[in-house]
Every structure is written in C-alpha cells, then in structure tokens.
PDB file of C-alpha atoms in Angstrom:
ATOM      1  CA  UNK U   1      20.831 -26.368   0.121  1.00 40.00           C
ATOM      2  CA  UNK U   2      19.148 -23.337   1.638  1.00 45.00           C
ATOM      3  CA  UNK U   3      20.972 -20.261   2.227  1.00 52.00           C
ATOM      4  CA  UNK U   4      22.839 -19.325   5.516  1.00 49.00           C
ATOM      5  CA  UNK U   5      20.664 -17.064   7.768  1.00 50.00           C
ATOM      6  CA  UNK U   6      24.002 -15.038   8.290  1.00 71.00           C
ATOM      7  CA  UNK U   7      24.536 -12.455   5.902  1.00 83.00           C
ATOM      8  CA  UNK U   8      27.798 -11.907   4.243  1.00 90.00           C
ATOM      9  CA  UNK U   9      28.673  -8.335   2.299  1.00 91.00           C
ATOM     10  CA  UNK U  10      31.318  -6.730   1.854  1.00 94.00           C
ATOM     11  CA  UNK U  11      30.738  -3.049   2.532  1.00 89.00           C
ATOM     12  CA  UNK U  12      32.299  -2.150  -0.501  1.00 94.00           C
ATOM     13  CA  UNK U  13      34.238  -3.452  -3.552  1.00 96.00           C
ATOM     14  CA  UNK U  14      37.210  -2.062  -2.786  1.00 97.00           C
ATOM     15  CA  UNK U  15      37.433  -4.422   0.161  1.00 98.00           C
ATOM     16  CA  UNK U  16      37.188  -7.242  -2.158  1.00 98.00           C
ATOM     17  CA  UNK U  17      40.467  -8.734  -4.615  1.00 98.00           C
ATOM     18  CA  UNK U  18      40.436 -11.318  -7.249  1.00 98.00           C
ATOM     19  CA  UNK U  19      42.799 -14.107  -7.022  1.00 98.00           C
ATOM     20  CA  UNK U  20      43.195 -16.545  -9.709  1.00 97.00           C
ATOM     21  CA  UNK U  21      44.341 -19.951  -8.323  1.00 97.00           C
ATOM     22  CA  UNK U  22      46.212 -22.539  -9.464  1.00 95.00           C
ATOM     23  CA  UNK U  23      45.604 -25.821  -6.420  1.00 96.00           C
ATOM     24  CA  UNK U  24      42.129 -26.816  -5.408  1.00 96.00           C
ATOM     25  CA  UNK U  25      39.683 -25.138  -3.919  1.00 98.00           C
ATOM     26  CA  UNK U  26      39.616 -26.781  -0.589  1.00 97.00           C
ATOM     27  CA  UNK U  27      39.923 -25.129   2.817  1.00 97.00           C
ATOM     28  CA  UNK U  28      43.342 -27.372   3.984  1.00 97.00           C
ATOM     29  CA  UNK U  29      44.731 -26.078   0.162  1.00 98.00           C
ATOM     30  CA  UNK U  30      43.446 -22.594   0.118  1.00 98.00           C
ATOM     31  CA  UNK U  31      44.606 -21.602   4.019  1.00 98.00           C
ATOM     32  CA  UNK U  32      48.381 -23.560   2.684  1.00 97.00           C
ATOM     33  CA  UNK U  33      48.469 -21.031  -0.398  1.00 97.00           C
ATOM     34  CA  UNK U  34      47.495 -18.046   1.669  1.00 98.00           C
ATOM     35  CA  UNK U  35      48.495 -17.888   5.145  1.00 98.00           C
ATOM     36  CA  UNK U  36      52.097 -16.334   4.883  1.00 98.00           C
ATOM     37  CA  UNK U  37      51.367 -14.323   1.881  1.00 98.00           C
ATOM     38  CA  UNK U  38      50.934 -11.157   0.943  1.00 97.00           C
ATOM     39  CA  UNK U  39      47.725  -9.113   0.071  1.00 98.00           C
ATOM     40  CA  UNK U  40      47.165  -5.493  -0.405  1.00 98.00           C
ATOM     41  CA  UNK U  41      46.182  -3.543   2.770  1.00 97.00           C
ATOM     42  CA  UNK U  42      42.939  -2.866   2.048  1.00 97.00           C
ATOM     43  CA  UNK U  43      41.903  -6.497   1.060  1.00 98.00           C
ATOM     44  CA  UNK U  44      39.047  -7.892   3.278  1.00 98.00           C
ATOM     45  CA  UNK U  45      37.997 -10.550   1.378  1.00 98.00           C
ATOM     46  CA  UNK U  46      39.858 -12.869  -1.608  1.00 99.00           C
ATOM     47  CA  UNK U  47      37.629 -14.581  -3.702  1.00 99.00           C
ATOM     48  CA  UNK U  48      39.332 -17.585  -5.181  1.00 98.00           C
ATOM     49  CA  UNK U  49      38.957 -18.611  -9.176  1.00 98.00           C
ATOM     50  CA  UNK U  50      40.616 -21.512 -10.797  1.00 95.00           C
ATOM     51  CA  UNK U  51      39.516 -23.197 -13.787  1.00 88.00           C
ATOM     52  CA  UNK U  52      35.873 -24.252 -12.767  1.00 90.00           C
ATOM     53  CA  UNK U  53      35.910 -23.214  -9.367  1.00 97.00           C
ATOM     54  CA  UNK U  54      35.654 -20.303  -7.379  1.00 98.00           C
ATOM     55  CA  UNK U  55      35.729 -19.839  -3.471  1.00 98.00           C
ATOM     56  CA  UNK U  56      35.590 -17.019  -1.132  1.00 98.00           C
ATOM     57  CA  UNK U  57      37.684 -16.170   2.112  1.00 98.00           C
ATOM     58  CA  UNK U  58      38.508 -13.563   4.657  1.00 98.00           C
ATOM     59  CA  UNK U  59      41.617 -12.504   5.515  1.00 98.00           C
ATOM     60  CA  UNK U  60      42.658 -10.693   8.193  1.00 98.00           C
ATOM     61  CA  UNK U  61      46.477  -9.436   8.512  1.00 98.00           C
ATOM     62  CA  UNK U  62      49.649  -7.848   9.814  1.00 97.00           C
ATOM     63  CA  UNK U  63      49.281  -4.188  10.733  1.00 96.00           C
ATOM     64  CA  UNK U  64      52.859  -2.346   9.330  1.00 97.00           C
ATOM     65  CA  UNK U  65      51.463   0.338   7.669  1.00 96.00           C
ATOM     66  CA  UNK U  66      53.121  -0.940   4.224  1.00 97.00           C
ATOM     67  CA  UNK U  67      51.024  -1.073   1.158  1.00 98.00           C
ATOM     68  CA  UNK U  68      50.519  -4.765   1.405  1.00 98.00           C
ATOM     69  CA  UNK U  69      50.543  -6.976   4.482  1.00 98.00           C
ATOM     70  CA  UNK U  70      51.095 -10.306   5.317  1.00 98.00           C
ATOM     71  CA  UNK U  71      48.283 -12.773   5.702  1.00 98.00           C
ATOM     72  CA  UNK U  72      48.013 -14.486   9.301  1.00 98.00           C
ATOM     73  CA  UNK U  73      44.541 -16.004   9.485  1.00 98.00           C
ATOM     74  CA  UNK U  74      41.437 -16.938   7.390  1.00 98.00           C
ATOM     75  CA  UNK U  75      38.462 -17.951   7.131  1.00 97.00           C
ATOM     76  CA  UNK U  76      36.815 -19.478   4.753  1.00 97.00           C
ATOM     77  CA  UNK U  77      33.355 -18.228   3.541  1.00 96.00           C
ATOM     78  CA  UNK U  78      32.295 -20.321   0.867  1.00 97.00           C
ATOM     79  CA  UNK U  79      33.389 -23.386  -1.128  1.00 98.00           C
ATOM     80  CA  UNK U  80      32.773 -23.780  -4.672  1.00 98.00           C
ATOM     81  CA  UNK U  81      29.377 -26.374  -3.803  1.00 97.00           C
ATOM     82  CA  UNK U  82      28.313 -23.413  -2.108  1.00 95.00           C
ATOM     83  CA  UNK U  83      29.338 -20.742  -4.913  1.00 98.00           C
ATOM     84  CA  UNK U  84      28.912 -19.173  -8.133  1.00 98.00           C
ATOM     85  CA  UNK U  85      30.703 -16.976 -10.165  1.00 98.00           C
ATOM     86  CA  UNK U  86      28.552 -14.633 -12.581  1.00 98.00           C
ATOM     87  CA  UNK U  87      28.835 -11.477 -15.272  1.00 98.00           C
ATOM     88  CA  UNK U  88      26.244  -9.040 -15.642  1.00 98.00           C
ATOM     89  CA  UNK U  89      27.329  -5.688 -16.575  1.00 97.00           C
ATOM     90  CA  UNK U  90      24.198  -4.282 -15.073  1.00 94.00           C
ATOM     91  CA  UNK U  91      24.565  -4.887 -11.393  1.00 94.00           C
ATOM     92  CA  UNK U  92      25.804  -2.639  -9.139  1.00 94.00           C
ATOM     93  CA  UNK U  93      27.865  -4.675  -7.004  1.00 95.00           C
ATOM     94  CA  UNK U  94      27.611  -2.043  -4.373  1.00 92.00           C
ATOM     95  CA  UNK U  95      24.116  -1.379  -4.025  1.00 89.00           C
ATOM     96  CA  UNK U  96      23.087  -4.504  -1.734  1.00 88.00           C
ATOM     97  CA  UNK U  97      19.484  -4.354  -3.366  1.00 85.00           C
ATOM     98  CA  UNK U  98      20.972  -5.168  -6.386  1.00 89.00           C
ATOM     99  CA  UNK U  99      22.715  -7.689  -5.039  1.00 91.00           C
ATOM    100  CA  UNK U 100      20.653  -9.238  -3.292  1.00 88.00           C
ATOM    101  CA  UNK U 101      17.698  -8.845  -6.420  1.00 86.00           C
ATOM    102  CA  UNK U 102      20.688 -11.070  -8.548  1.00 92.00           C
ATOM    103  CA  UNK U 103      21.347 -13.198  -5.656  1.00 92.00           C
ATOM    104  CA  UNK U 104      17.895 -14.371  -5.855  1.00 88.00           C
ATOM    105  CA  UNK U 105      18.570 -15.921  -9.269  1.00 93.00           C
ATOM    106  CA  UNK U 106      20.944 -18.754  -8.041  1.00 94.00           C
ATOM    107  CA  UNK U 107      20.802 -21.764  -5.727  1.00 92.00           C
ATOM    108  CA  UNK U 108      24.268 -21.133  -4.582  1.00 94.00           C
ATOM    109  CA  UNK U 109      24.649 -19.532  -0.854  1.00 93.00           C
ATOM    110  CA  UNK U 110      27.326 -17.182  -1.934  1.00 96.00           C
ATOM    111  CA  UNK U 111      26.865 -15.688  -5.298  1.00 97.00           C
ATOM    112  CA  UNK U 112      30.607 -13.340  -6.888  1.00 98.00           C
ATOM    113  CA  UNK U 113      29.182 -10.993  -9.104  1.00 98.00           C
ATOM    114  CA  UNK U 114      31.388  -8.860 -12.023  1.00 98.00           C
ATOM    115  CA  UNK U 115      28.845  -6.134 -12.542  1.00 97.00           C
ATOM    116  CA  UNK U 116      29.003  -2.369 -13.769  1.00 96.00           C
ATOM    117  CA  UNK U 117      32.808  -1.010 -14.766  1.00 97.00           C
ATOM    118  CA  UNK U 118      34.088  -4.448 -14.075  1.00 97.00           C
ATOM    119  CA  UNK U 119      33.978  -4.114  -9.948  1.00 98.00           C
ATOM    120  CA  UNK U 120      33.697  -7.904  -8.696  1.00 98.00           C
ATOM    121  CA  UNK U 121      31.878  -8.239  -5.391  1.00 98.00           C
ATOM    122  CA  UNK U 122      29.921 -10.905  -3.382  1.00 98.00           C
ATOM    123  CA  UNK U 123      26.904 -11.733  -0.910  1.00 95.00           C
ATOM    124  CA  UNK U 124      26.243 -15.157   1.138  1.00 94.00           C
ATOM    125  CA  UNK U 125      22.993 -15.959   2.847  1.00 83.00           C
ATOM    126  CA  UNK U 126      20.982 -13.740   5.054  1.00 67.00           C
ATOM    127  CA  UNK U 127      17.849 -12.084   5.406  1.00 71.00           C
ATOM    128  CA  UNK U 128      16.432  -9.032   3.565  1.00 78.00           C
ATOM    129  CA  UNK U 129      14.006  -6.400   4.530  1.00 87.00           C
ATOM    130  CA  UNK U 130      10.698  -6.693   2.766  1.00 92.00           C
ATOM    131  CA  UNK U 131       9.431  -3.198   1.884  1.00 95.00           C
ATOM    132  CA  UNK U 132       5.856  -3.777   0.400  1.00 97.00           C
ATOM    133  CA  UNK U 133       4.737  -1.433  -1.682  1.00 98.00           C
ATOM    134  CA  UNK U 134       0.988  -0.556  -2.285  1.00 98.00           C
ATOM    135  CA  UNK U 135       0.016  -0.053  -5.842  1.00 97.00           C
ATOM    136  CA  UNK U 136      -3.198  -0.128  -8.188  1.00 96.00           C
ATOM    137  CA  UNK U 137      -3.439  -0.632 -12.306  1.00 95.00           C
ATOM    138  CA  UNK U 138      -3.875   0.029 -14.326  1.00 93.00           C
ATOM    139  CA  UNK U 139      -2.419   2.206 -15.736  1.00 88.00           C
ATOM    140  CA  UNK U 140       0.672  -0.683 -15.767  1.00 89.00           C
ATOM    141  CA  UNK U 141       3.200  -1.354 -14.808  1.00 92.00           C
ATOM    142  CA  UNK U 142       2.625  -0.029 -11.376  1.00 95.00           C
ATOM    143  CA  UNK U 143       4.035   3.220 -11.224  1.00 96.00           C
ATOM    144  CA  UNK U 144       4.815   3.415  -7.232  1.00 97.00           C
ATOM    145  CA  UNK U 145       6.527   0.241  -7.514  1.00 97.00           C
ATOM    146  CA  UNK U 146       8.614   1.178 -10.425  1.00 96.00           C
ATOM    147  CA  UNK U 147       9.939   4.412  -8.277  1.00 96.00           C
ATOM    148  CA  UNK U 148      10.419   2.564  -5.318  1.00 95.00           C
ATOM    149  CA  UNK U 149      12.364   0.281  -6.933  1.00 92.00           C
ATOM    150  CA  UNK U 150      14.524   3.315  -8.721  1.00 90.00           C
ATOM    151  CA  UNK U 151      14.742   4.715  -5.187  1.00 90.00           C
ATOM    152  CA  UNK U 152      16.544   1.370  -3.951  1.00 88.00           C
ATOM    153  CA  UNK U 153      19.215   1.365  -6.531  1.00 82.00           C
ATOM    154  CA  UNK U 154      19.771   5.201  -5.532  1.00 80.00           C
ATOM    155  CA  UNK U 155      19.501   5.250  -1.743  1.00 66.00           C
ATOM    156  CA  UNK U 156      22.023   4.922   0.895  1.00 56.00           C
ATOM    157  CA  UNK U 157      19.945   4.671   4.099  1.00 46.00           C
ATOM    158  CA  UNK U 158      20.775   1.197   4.826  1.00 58.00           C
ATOM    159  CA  UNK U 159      23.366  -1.896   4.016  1.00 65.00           C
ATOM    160  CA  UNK U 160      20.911  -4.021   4.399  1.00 72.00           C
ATOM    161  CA  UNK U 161      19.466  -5.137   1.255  1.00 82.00           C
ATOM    162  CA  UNK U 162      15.936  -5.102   0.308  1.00 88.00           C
ATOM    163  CA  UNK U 163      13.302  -7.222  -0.914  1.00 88.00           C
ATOM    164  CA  UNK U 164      10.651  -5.294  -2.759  1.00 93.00           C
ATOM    165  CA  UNK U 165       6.887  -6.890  -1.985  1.00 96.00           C
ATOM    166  CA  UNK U 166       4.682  -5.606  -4.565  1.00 97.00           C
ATOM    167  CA  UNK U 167       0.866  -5.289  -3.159  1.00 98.00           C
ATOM    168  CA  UNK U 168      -1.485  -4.758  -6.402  1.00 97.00           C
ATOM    169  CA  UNK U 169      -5.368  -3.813  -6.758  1.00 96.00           C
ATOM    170  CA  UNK U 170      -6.100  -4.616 -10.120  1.00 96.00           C
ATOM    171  CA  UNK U 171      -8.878  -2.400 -11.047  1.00 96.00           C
ATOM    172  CA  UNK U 172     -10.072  -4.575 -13.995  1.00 96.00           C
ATOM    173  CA  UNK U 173     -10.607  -7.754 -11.266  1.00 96.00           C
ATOM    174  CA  UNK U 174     -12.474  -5.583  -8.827  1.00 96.00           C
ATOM    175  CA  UNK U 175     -14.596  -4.258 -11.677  1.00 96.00           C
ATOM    176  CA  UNK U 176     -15.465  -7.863 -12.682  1.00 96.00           C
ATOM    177  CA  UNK U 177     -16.457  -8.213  -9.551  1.00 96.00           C
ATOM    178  CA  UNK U 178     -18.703  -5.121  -8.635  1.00 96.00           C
ATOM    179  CA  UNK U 179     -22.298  -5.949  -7.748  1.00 96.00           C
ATOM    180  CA  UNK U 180     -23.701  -3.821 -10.808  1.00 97.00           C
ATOM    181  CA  UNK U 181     -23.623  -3.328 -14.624  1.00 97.00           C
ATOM    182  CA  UNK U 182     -22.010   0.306 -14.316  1.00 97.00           C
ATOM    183  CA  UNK U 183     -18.919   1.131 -12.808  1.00 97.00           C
ATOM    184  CA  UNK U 184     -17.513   3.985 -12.128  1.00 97.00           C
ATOM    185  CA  UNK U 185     -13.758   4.844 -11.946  1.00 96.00           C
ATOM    186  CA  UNK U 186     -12.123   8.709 -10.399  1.00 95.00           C
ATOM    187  CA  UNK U 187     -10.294   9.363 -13.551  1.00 91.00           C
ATOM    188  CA  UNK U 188     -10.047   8.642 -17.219  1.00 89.00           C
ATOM    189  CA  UNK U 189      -6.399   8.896 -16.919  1.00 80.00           C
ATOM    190  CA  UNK U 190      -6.142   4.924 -15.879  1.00 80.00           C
ATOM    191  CA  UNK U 191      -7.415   4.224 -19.720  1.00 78.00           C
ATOM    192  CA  UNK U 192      -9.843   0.922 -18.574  1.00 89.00           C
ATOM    193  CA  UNK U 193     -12.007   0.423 -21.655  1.00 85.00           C
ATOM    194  CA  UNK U 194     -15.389  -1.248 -21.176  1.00 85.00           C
ATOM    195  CA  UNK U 195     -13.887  -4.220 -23.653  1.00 88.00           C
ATOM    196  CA  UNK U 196     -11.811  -5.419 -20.536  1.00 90.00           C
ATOM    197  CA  UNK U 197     -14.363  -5.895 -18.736  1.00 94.00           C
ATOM    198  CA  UNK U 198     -16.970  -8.161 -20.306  1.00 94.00           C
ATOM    199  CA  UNK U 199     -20.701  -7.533 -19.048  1.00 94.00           C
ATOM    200  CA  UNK U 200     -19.586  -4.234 -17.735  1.00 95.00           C
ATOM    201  CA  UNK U 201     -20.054  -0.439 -19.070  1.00 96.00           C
ATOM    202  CA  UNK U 202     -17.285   1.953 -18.007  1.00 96.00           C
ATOM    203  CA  UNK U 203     -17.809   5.092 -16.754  1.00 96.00           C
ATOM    204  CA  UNK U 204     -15.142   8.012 -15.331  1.00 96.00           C
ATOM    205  CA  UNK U 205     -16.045  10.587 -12.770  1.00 96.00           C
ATOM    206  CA  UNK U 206     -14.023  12.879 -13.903  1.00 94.00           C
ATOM    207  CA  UNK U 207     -15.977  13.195 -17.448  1.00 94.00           C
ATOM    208  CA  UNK U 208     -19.567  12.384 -16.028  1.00 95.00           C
ATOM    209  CA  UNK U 209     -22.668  14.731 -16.317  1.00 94.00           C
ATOM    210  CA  UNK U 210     -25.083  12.471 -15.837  1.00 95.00           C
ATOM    211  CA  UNK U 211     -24.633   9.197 -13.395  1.00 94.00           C
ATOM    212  CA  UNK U 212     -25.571   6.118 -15.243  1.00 96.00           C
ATOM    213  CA  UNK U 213     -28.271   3.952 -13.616  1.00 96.00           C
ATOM    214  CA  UNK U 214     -27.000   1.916 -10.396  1.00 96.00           C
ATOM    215  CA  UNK U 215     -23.604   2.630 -10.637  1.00 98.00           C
ATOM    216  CA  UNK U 216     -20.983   1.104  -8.529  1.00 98.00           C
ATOM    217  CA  UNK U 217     -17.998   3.750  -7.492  1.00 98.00           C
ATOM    218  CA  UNK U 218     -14.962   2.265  -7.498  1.00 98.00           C
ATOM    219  CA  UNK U 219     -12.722   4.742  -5.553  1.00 97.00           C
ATOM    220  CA  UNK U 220     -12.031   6.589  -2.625  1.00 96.00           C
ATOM    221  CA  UNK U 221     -13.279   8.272   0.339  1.00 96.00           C
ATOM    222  CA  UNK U 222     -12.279  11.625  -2.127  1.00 96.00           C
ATOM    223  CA  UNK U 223     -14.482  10.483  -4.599  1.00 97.00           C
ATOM    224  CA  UNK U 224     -17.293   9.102  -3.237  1.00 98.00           C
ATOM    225  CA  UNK U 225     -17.668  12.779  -1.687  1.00 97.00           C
ATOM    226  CA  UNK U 226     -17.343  14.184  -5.170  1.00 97.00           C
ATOM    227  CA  UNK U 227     -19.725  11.843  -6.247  1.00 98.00           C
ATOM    228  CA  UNK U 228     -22.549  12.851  -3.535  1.00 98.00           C
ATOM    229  CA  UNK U 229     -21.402  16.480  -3.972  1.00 97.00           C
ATOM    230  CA  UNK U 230     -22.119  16.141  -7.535  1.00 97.00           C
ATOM    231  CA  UNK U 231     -25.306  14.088  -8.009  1.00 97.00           C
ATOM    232  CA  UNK U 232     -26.747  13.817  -4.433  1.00 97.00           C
ATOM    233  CA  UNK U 233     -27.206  10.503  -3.966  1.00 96.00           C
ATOM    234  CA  UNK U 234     -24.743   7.762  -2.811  1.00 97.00           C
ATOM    235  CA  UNK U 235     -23.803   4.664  -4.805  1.00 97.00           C
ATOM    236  CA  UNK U 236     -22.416   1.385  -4.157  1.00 98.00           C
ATOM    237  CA  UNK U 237     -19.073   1.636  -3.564  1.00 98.00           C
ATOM    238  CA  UNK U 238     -15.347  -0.311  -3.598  1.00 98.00           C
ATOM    239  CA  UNK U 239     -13.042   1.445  -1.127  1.00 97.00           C
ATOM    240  CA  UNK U 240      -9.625   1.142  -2.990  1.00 96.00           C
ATOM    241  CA  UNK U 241      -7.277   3.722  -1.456  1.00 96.00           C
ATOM    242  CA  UNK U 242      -3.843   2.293  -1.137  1.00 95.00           C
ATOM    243  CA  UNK U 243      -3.526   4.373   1.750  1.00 94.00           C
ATOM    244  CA  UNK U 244      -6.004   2.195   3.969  1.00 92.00           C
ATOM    245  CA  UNK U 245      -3.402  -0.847   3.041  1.00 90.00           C
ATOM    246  CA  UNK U 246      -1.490  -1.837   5.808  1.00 89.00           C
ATOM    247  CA  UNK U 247       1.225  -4.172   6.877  1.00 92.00           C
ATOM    248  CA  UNK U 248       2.784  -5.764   9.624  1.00 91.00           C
ATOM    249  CA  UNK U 249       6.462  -4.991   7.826  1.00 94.00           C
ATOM    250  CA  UNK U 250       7.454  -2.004   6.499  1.00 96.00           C
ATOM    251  CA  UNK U 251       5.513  -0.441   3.899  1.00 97.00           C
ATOM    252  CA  UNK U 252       4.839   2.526   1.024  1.00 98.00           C
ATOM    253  CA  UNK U 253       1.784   3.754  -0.164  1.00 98.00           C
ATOM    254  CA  UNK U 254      -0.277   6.840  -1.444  1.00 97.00           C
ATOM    255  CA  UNK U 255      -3.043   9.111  -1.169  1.00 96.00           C
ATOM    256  CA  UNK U 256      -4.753  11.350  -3.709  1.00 93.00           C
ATOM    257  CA  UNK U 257      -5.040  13.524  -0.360  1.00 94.00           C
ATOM    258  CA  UNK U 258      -1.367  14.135   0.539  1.00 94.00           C
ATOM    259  CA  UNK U 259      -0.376  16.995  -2.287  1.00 93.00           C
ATOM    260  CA  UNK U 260       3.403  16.969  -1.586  1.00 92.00           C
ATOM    261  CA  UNK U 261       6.527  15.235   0.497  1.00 94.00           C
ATOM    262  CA  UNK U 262       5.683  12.184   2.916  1.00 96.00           C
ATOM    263  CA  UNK U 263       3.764  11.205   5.968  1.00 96.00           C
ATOM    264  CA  UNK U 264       5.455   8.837   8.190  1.00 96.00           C
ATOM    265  CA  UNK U 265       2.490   6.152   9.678  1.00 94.00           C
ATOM    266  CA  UNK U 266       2.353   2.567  11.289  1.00 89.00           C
ATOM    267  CA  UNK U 267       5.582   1.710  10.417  1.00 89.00           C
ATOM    268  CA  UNK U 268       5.126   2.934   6.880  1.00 96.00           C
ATOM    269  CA  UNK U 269       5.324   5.894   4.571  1.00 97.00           C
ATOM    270  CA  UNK U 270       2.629   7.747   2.383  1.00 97.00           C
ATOM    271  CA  UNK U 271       3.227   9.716  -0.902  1.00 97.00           C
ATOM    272  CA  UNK U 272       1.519  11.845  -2.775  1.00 97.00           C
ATOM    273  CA  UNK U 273      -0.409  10.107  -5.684  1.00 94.00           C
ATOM    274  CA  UNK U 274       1.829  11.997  -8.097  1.00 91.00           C
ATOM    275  CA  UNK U 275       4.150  11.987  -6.237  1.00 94.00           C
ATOM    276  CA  UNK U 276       7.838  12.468  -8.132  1.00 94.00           C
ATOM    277  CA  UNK U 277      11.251  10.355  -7.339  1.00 94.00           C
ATOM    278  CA  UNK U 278      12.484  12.659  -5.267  1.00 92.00           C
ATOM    279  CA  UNK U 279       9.203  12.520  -2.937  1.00 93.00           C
ATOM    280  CA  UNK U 280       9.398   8.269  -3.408  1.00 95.00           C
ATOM    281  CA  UNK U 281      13.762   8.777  -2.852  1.00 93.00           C
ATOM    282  CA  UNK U 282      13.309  10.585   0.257  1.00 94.00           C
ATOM    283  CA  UNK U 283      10.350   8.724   1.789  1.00 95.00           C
ATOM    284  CA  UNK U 284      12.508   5.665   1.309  1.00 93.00           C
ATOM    285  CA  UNK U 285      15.730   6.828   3.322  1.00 90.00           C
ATOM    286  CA  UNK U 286      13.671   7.698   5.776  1.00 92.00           C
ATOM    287  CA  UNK U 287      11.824   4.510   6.012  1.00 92.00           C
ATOM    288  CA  UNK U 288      14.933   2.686   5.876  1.00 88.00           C
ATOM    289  CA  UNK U 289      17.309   4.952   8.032  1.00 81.00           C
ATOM    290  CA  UNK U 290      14.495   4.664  10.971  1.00 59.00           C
ATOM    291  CA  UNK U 291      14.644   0.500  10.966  1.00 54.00           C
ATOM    292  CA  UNK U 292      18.387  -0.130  10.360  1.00 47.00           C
TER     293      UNK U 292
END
C-alpha cells in the first residue's frame, strides 16, 4: 500500500499518550471505548496497543481547564493494516528527520516509534524535503554528507522532515576514466594510491616539482591556475568542483574558495571545504528556515 501524501506528526511527544487496549482495534470499537472518556489535557493523539495490534487516533476535547478532559470526537489515523509499532533506543522521536529516516524502513503508512529515554511518538505518510548534498571521495565516507546529516538531527529550522540526497564524484571512477596515463589530484590529503587505479600513475599537486609527462588534472578552476602558475603550460583537465553542482531542489555544497561561513546561491548553500559543523549547522537552518 503506498503511503498517504498527507503527512501526519505530532509536533511533539508530549502531545502523544499510550493507551493499552483491551477490544479490537476497529474504528466502530475504538470511537465506543473513547468518546466519553477521559484523557489528560495535553493529549493530541492516543495511540492504541493491544496484544498484536496497535492503532492511532486524534482526539480532540472538552475545554474546563481541569487536568484531564473529556473526549468528544475522534478521528481515526491509522488502523493496525496500516501500522507498526517499533523500539529503537536511538531515534529521536522528535527530530522529524529521524523519523522520517526510520519511517523509511517499514511498509506500514503510520510507523509508532519508542525511541531515546523511552518517549513514544509517530509519523503517517507525507512528503519530505530532499536536501542533496554535493560530495567527492575519497577520502570516505563523504565528509559533507556526514555533517549535514549531524546538522539534521541538531537543527530546528523546520518540522518538516528531510530526506538527505547524497550526490558523489568518486575520484577513483573519474581517474579510470581520464584520457591519459598520469593523473593528477590537488592534494595528497585524499590518500588515492596508484594501486586503485589500474593502468594509472598517481600524482598530487601539492607534492609535485616536476609535472609528469601528459598529465591529466583532475581538479578545480583553483588548481588548474596553480598548475599553469607553477609549470606554465596547461594540461588536460576534469572540472570537479562540487560547487559547479547544481540542482533543481535544494542543495549543499563547497568550495576550496569560500574560507569561512556560507554563501546562499540558486536555491542552495556553499561551505567552506573545511568547513566545521557549526559552518554545515548554520548553513542548514538557513536553507531550511528560507523554504518552510
């Protein structure tokens, strides 16, 4: 069954009690248990577990001001066909990333989850936001994806949960595929042996003297003027800046060329190359506060 388009969250945990029942799990049972009962005032939603089952309503209720009210209409947000009920002590059920990342695991529409200190919460259906993320290895895994990923469980800037879309050069395929024998790479720091890359002899700008014989420069706009700056001559080269990536969604990337904070462009967000979390945590609140 594919999942409902409409997405269901609660905004946070608190808004969300555990009822353990004891009649089916069917709408024409559920609203003959609940209607006319009390809940405590700041219940939004009941999920619903008996034996095997588990369901999920909302309620809404009397207004007296006492500590629990009275239960006067529901509806019903999932059925147990249509739900599952899971443990993993690692999710933070309020972070809708997270949810959603767990979410992603199950067939179910609405997926109950008892994550971190025990706090039970849900999500049904809906779409994400797919942030793609720019990235080259090695080195691996992809560092920029790894913080933006960190970011997501940290940042606030949106409820709306989001998808992470990894975008990845791998150096060692565009090597393979360079037009010449030599290649050359910016920096030794990415550690690419010439044993990687079979028929290929590796080379690093950063540690050359003397440029080996038709050399292809796999790099950026930086480096190629490095290159020419260095040896006066231009070779062939393999533009692989993840700053001349683009997408039609929302986006990060970097540039060697930005040295600190963010640049805001085309719907997206650079960072520096080394750039730290807190550079990656704030270009990501931005990102998202501007498109929620």
């Amino acid at each position: 069954m594919p999942k409902a388009s409409h997405m269901i969250r609660p905004g946070h945990c608190r808004e969300v009690s555990v009822k353990t029942a004891v009649f089916p799990l069917e709408e024409k049972d559920i609203k003959e248990h609940l209607l006319g009962s009390r809940c405590y005032t700041g219940t939004r939603f009941i999920v619903l577990c008996n034996s095997k089952d588990t369901a999920v309503v909302e309620v809404e209720k009397t207004s007296t001001g006492k500590i629990f009210e009275e239960i006067i209409s529901l509806r019903v947000v999932s059925l147990p066909e249509q739900t599952v009920f899971v443990e993993d002590s690692g999710v933070d059920v309020i972070n809708p990333s997270a949810m959603l990342h767990k979410a992603g695991e199950y067939q179910e529409d609405a997926v109950v989850v008892k994550g971190t200190f025990g706090h039970v919460s849900f999500i049904r259906g809906g779409e994400s936001v797919r942030l793609h993320v720019f990235d080259i290895v090695p080195p691996m895994p992809a560092k920029l994806v790894s913080m933006v990923e960190r970011a997501l469980e940290m940042q606030e800037a949106t409820d709306t949960p989001v998808e992470v879309v990894p975008e990845i050069t791998n150096l060692l395929v565009i090597a393979r595929d360079a037009p010449t024998e030599n290649v050359i790479f910016p920096c030794s720091a990415s550690e690419i042996r010439s044993s990687a890359i079979p028929g290929k002899d590796v080379f690093f700008l950063d540690k050359l003297r003397t440029p080996p014989e038709n050399p292809t420069l796999i790099g950026c706009n930086t480096s190629l003027q490095i290159f020419r700056e260095m040896f006066d001559c231009t070779p062939e080269f393999v533009q692989i800046c993840p700053r001349e990536k683009r997408s039609e969604e929302l986006f990060v990337t970097k540039c060697c060329e930005l040295k600190e904070g963010f640049e805001m462009v085309d719907g997206g967000v650079v960072v520096p190359w080394g750039a730290e979390l807190r550079d990656v945590l704030a270009a990501v609140d931005t990102l998202l506060g501007g498109s929620s």
